[in-house]
PDB file of C-alpha atoms and ligand atoms in Angstrom:
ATOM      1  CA  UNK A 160      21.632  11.239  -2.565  1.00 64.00           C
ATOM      2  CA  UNK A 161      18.266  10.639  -2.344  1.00 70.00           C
ATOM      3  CA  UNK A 162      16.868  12.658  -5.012  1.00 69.00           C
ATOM      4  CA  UNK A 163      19.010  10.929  -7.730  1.00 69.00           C
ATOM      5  CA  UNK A 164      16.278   7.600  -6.628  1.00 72.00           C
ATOM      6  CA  UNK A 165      13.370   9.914  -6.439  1.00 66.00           C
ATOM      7  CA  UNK A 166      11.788   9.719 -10.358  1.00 65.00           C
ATOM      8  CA  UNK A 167       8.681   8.082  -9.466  1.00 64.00           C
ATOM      9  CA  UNK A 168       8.013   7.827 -13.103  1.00 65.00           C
ATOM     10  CA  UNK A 169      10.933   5.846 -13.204  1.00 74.00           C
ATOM     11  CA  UNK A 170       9.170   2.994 -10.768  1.00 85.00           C
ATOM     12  CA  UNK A 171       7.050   0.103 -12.277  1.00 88.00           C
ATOM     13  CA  UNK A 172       3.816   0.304  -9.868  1.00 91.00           C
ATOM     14  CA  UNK A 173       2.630  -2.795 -10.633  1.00 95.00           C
ATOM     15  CA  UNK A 174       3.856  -6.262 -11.069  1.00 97.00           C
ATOM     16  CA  UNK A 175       7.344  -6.942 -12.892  1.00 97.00           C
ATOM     17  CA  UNK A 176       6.075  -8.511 -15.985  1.00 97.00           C
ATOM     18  CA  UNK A 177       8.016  -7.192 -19.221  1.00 97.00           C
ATOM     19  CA  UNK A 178      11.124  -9.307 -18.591  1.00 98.00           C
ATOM     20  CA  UNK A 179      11.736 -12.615 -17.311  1.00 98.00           C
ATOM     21  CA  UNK A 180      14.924 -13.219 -15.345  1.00 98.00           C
ATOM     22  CA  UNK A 181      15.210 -16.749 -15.859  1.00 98.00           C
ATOM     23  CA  UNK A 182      15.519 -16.454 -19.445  1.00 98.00           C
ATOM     24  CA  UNK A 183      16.905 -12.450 -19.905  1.00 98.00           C
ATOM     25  CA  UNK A 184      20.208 -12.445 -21.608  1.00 98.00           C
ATOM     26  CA  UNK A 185      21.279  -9.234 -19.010  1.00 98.00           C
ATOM     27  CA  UNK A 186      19.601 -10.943 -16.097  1.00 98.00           C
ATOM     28  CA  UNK A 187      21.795 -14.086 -15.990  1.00 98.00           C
ATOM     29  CA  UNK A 188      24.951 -12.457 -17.462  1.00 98.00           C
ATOM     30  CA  UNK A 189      25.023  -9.512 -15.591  1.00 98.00           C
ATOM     31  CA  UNK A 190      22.509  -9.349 -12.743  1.00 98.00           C
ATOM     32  CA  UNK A 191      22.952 -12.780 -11.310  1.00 98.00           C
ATOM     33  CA  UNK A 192      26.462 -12.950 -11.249  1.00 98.00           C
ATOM     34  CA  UNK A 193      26.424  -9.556  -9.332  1.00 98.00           C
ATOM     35  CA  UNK A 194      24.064 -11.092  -6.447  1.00 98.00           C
ATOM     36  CA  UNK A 195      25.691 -13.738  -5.869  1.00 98.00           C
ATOM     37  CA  UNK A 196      28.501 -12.189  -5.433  1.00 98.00           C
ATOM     38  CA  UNK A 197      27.086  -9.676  -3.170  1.00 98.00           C
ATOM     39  CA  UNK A 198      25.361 -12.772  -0.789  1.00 98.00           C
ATOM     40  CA  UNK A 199      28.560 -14.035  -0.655  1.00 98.00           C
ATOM     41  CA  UNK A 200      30.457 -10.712   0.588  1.00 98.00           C
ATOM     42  CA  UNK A 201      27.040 -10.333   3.146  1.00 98.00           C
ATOM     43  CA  UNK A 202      27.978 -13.931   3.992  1.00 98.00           C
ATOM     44  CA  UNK A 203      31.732 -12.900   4.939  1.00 98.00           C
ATOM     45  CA  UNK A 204      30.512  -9.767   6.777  1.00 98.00           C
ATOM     46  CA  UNK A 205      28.073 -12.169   8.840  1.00 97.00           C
ATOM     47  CA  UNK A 206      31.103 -14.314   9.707  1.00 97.00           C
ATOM     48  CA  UNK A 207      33.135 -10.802  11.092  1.00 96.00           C
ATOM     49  CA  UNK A 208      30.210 -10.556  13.607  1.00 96.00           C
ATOM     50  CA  UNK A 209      29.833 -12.518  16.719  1.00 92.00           C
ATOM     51  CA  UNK A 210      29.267 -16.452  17.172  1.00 90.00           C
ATOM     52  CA  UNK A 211      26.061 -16.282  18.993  1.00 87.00           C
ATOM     53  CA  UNK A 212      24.076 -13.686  17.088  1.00 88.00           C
ATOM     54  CA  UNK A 213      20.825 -15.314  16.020  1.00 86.00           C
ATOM     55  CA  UNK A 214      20.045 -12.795  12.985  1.00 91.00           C
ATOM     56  CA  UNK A 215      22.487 -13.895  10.471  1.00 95.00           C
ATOM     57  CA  UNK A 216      22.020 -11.194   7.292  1.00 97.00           C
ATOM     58  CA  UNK A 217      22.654 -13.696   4.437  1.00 97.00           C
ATOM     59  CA  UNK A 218      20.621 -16.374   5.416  1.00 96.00           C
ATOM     60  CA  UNK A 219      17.459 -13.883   6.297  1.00 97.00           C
ATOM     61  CA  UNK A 220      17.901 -12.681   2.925  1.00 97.00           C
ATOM     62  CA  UNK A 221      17.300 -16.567   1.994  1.00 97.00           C
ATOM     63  CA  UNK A 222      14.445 -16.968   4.143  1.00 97.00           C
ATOM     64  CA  UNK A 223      12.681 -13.438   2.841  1.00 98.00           C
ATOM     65  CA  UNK A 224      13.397 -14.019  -0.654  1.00 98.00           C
ATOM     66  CA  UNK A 225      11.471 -18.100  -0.105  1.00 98.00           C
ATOM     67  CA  UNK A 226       9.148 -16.326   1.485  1.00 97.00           C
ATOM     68  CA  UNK A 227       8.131 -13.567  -1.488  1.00 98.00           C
ATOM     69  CA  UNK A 228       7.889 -16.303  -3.943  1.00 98.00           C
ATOM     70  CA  UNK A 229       5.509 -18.305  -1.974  1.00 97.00           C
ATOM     71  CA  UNK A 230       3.451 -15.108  -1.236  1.00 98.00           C
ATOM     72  CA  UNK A 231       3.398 -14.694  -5.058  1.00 98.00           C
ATOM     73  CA  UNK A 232       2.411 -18.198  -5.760  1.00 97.00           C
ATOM     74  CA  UNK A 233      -0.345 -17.595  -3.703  1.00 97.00           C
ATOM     75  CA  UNK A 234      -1.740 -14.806  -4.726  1.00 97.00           C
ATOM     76  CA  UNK A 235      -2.164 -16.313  -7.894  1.00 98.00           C
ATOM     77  CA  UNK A 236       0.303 -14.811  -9.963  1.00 98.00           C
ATOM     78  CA  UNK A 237       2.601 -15.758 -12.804  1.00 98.00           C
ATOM     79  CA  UNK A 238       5.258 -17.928 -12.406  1.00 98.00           C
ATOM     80  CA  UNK A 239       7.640 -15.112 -14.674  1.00 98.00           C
ATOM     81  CA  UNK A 240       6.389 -12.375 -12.047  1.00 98.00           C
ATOM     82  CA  UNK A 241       7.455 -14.484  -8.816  1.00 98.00           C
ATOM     83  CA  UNK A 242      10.961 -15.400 -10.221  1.00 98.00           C
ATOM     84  CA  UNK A 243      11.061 -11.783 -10.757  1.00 98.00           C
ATOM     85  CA  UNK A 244      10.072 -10.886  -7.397  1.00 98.00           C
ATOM     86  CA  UNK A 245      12.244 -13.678  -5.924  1.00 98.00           C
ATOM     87  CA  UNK A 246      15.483 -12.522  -7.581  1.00 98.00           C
ATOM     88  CA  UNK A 247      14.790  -8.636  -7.097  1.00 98.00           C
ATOM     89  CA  UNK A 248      14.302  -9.448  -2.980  1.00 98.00           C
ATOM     90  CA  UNK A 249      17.253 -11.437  -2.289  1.00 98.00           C
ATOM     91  CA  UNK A 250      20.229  -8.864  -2.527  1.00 98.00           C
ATOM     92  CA  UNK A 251      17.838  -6.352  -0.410  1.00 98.00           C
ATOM     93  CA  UNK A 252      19.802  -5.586   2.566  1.00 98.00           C
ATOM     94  CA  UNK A 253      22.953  -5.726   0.785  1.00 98.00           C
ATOM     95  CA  UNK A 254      24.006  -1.939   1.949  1.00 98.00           C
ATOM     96  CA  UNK A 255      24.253  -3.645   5.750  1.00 98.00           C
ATOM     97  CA  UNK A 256      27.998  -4.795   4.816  1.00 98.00           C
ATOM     98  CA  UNK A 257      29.099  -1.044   4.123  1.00 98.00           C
ATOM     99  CA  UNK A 258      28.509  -0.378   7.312  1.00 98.00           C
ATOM    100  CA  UNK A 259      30.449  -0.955  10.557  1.00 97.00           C
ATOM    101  CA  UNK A 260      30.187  -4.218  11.475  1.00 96.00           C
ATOM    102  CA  UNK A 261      29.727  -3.190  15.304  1.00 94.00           C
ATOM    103  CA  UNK A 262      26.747  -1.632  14.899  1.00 95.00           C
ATOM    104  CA  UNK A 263      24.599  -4.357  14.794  1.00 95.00           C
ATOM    105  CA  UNK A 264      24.517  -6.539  17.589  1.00 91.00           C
ATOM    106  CA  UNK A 265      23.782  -4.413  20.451  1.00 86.00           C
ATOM    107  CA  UNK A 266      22.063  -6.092  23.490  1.00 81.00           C
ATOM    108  CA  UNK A 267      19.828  -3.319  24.094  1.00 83.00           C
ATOM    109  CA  UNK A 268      16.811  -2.192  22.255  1.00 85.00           C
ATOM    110  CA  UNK A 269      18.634   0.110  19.539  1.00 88.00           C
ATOM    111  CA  UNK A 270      18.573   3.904  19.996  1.00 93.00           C
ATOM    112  CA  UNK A 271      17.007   6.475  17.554  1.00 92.00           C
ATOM    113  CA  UNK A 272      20.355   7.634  16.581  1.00 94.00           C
ATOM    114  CA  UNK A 273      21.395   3.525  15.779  1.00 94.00           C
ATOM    115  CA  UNK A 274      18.247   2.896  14.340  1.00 93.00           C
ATOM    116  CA  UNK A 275      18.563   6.080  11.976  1.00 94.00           C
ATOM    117  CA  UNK A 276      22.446   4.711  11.157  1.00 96.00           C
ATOM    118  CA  UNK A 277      21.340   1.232  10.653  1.00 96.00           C
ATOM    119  CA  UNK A 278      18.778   2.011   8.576  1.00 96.00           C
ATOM    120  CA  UNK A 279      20.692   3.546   5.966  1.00 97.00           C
ATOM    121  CA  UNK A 280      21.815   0.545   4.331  1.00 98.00           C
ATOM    122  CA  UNK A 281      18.506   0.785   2.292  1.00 97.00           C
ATOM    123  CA  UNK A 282      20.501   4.362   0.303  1.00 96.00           C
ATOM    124  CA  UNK A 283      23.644   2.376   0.745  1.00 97.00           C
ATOM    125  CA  UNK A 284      22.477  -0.191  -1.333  1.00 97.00           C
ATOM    126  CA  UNK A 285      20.490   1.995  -4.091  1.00 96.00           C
ATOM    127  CA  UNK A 286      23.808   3.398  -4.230  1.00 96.00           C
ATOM    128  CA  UNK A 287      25.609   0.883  -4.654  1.00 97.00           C
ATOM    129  CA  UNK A 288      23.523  -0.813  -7.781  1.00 97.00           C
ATOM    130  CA  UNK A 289      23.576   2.292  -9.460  1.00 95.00           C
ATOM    131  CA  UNK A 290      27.109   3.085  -9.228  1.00 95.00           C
ATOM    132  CA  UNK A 291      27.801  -0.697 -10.651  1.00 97.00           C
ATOM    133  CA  UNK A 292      25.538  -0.345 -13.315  1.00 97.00           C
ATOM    134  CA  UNK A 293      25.077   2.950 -14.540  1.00 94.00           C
ATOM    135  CA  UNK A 294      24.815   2.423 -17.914  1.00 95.00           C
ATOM    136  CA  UNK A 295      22.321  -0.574 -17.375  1.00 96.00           C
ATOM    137  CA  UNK A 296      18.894   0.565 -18.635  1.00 94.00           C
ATOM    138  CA  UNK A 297      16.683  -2.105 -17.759  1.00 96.00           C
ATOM    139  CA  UNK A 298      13.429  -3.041 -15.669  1.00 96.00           C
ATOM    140  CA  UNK A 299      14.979  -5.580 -13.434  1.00 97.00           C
ATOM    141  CA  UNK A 300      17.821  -2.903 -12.204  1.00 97.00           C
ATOM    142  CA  UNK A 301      14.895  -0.766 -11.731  1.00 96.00           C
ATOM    143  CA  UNK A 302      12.778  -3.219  -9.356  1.00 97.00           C
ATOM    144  CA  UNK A 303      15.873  -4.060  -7.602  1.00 98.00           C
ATOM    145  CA  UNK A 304      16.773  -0.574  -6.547  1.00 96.00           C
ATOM    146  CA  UNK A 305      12.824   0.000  -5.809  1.00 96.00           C
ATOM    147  CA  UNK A 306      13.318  -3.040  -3.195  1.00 97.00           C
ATOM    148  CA  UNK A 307      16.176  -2.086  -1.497  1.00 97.00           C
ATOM    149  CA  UNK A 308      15.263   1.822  -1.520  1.00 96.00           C
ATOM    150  CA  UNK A 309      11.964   1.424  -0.175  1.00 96.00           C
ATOM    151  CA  UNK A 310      11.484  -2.088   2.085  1.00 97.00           C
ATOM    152  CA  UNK A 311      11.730   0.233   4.964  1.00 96.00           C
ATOM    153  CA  UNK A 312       8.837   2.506   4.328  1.00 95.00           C
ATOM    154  CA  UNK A 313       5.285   2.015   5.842  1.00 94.00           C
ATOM    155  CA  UNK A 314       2.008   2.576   4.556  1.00 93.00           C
ATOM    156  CA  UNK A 315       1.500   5.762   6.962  1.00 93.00           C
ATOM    157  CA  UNK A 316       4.442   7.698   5.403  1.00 93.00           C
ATOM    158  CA  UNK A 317       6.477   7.260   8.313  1.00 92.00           C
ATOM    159  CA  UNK A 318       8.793   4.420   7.487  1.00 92.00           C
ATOM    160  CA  UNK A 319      12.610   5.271   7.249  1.00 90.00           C
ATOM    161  CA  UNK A 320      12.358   7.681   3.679  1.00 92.00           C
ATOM    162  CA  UNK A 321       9.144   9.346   4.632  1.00 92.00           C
ATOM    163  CA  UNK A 322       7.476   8.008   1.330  1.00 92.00           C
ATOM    164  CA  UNK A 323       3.339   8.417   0.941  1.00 91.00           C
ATOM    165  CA  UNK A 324       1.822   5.364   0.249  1.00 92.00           C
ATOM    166  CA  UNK A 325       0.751   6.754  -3.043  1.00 91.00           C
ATOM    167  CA  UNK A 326       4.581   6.510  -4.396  1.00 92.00           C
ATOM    168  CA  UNK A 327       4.834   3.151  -3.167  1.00 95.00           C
ATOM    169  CA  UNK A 328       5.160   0.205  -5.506  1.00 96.00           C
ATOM    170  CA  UNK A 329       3.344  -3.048  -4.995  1.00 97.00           C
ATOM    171  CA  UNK A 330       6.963  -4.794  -4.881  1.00 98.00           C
ATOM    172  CA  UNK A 331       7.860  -2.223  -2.198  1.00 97.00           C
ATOM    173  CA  UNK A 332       4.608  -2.718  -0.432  1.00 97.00           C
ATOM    174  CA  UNK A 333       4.883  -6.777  -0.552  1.00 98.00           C
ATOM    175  CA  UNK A 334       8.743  -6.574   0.132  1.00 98.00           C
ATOM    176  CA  UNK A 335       8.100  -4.342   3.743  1.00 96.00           C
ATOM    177  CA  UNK A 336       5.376  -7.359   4.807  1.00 96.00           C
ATOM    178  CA  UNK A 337       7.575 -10.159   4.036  1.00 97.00           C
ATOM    179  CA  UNK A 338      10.909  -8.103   4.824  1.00 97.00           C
ATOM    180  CA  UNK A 339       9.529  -7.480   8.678  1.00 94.00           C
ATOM    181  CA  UNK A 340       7.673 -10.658   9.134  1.00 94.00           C
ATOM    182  CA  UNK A 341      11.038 -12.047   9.173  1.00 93.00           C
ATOM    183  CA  UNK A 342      13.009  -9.236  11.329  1.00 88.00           C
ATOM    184  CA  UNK A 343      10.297 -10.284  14.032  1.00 89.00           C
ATOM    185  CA  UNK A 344      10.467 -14.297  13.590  1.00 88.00           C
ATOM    186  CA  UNK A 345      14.130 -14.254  14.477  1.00 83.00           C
ATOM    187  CA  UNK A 346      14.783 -13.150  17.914  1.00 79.00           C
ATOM    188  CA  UNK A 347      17.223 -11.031  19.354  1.00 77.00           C
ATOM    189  CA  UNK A 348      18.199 -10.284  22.972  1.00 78.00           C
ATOM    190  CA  UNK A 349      15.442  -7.339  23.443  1.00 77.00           C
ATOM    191  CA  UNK A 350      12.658  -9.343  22.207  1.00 78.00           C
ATOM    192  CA  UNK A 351      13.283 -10.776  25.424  1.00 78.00           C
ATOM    193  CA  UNK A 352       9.917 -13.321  25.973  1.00 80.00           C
ATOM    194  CA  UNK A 353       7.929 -11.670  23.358  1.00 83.00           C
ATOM    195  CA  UNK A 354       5.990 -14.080  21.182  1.00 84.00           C
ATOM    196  CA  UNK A 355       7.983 -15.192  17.793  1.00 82.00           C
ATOM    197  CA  UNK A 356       6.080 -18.204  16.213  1.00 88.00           C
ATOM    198  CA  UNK A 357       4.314 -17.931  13.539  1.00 89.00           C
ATOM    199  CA  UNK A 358       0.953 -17.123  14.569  1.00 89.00           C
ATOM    200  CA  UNK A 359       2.368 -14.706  17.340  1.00 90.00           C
ATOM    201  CA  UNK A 360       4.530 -12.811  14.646  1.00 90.00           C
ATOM    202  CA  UNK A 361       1.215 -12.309  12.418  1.00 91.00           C
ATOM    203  CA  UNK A 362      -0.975 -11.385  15.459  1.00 90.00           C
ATOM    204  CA  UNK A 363       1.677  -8.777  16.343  1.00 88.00           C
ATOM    205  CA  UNK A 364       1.606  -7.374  12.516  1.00 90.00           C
ATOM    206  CA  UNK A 365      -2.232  -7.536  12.292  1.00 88.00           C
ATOM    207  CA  UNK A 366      -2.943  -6.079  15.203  1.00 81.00           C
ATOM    208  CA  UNK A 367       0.320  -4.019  16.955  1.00 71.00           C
ATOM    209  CA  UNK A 368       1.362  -2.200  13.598  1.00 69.00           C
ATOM    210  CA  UNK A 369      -1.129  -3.550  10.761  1.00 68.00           C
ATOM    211  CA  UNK A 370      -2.861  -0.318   9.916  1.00 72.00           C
ATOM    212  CA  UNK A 371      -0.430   1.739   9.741  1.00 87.00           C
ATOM    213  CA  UNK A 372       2.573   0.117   8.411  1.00 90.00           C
ATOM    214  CA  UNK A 373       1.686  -2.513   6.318  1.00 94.00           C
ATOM    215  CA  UNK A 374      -0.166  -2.199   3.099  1.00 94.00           C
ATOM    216  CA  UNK A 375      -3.305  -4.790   4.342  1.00 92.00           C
ATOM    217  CA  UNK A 376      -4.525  -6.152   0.899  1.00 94.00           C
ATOM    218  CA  UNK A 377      -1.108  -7.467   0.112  1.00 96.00           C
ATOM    219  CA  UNK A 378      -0.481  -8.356   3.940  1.00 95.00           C
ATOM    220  CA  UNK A 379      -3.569 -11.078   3.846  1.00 94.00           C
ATOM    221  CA  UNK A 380      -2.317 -13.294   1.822  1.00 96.00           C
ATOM    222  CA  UNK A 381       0.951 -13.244   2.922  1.00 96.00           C
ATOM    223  CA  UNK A 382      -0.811 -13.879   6.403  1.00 95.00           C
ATOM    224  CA  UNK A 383      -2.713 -16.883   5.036  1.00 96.00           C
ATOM    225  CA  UNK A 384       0.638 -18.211   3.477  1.00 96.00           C
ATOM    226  CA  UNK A 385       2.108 -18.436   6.384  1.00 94.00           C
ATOM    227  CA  UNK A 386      -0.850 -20.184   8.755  1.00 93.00           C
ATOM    228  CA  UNK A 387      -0.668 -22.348   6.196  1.00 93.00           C
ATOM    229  CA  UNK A 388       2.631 -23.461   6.308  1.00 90.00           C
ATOM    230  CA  UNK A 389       2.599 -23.334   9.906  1.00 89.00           C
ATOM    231  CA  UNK A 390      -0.306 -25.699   9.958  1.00 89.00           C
ATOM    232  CA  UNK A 391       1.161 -27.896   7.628  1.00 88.00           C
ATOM    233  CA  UNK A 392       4.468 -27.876   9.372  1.00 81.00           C
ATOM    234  CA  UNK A 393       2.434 -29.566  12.286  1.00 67.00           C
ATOM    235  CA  UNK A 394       4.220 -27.852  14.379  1.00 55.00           C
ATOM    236  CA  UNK A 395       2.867 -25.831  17.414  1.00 51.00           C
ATOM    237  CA  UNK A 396       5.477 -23.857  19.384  1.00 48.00           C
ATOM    238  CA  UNK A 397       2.247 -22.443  21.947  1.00 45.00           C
TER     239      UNK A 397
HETATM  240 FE1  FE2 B 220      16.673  -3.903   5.432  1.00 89.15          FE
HETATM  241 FE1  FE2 B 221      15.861  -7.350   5.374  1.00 89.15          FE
END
């Protein structure tokens, strides 16, 4: 299954910047309809699992999806690019609802085995997309499946695809960073009394996993995005 995502050629390395999906006749006739529709079936999935879980998919996809267009804004670029980026995030973990919905919520620190299961929801979703739109040639179908293929990999090559770093887009790169950031701000019952505010989450990246997973160029300013809003939020949880 794999190999039918694996034209590099096919990947845009760089920034999305030869269509805007605000404006794009396909985008808002065909694209947007089909996320929204998607959030809302990840929404009714959430609602299957239990009452007290604290990582609810649909609104993380939210929160990740605010969080890439801020990190854009920061880093300066276009306004057309971080829609892009914004819209091409949000149905990312959209292959979750495919899945059993009792896998999730486990009390325990998931197994390898779990952890393998779970993290197929990143071919699950390819999948999906390019079932739905098979005869859809266009850049923003392209960015989207990049997304939700790769925001599991690491910078090491030992994220969930074993991809190099090399074959890694800058969306994929930014959308891991932002992706996990928010995986480890939300806890769950084997974080136990680890540290999750905002300046414990980014020590933990920078420090615990930064060299290895995270592409550290784009992880700066995502880093100085969020101290900022955390020091303009006023609010100190430590
Ligand atoms: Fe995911
Ligand atoms: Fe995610």
């Amino acid at each position: 299954m794999l190999e039918n995502f694996r034209k590099r050629s096919d990947y845009n390395m760089d920034w999305p910047e030869s269509f805007d999906f605000e404006t794009d006749e396909t985008c808002q006739t065909i694209f947007r309809p089909f996320i929204e529709e998607q959030l809302e079936e990840l929404k009714a999935y959430d609602s299957k699992r239990p009452d007290d879980i604290t990582y609810i998919f649909h609104e993380h996809t939210g929160r990740v999806a605010t969080d890439m267009e801020n990190t854009c804004l920061y880093m300066g670029l276009s306004d057309k690019v971080t829609k892009n980026m914004y819209w091409a995030i949000l149905p990312h973990d959209i292959g979750k609802k495919e899945l059993p919905v009792e896998i999730w919520d486990t009390i325990e620190k998931p197994n390898d085995e779990l952890r393998t299961k779970r993290r197929t929801h990143t071919l699950i979703g390819a999948e999906l997309v390019e079932k739905r739109f098979k005869n859809v040639d266009h850049p923003f179908k392209t960015l989207m499946i990049d997304i939700m293929l790769h925001h599991h990999e690491q910078i090491d090559g030992n994220g969930t695809l074993s991809i190099l770093a090399k074959e890694l887009s800058k969306p994929a790169r930014l959308s891991a960073i932002v992706d996990a950031y928010d995986g480890w701000h939300i806890w769950r019952p084997h974080y136990e009394d680890r540290d999750i505010s905002i300046p414990g989450v980014l020590k933990r990246m920078r420090e615990k996993k930064g060299s290895t997973f995270f592409d550290m160029a784009l992880a700066e300013p995502f880093f100085n995005m969020k101290l900022k809003e955390h020091n303009q939020s006023g609010v100190r949880t430590h």
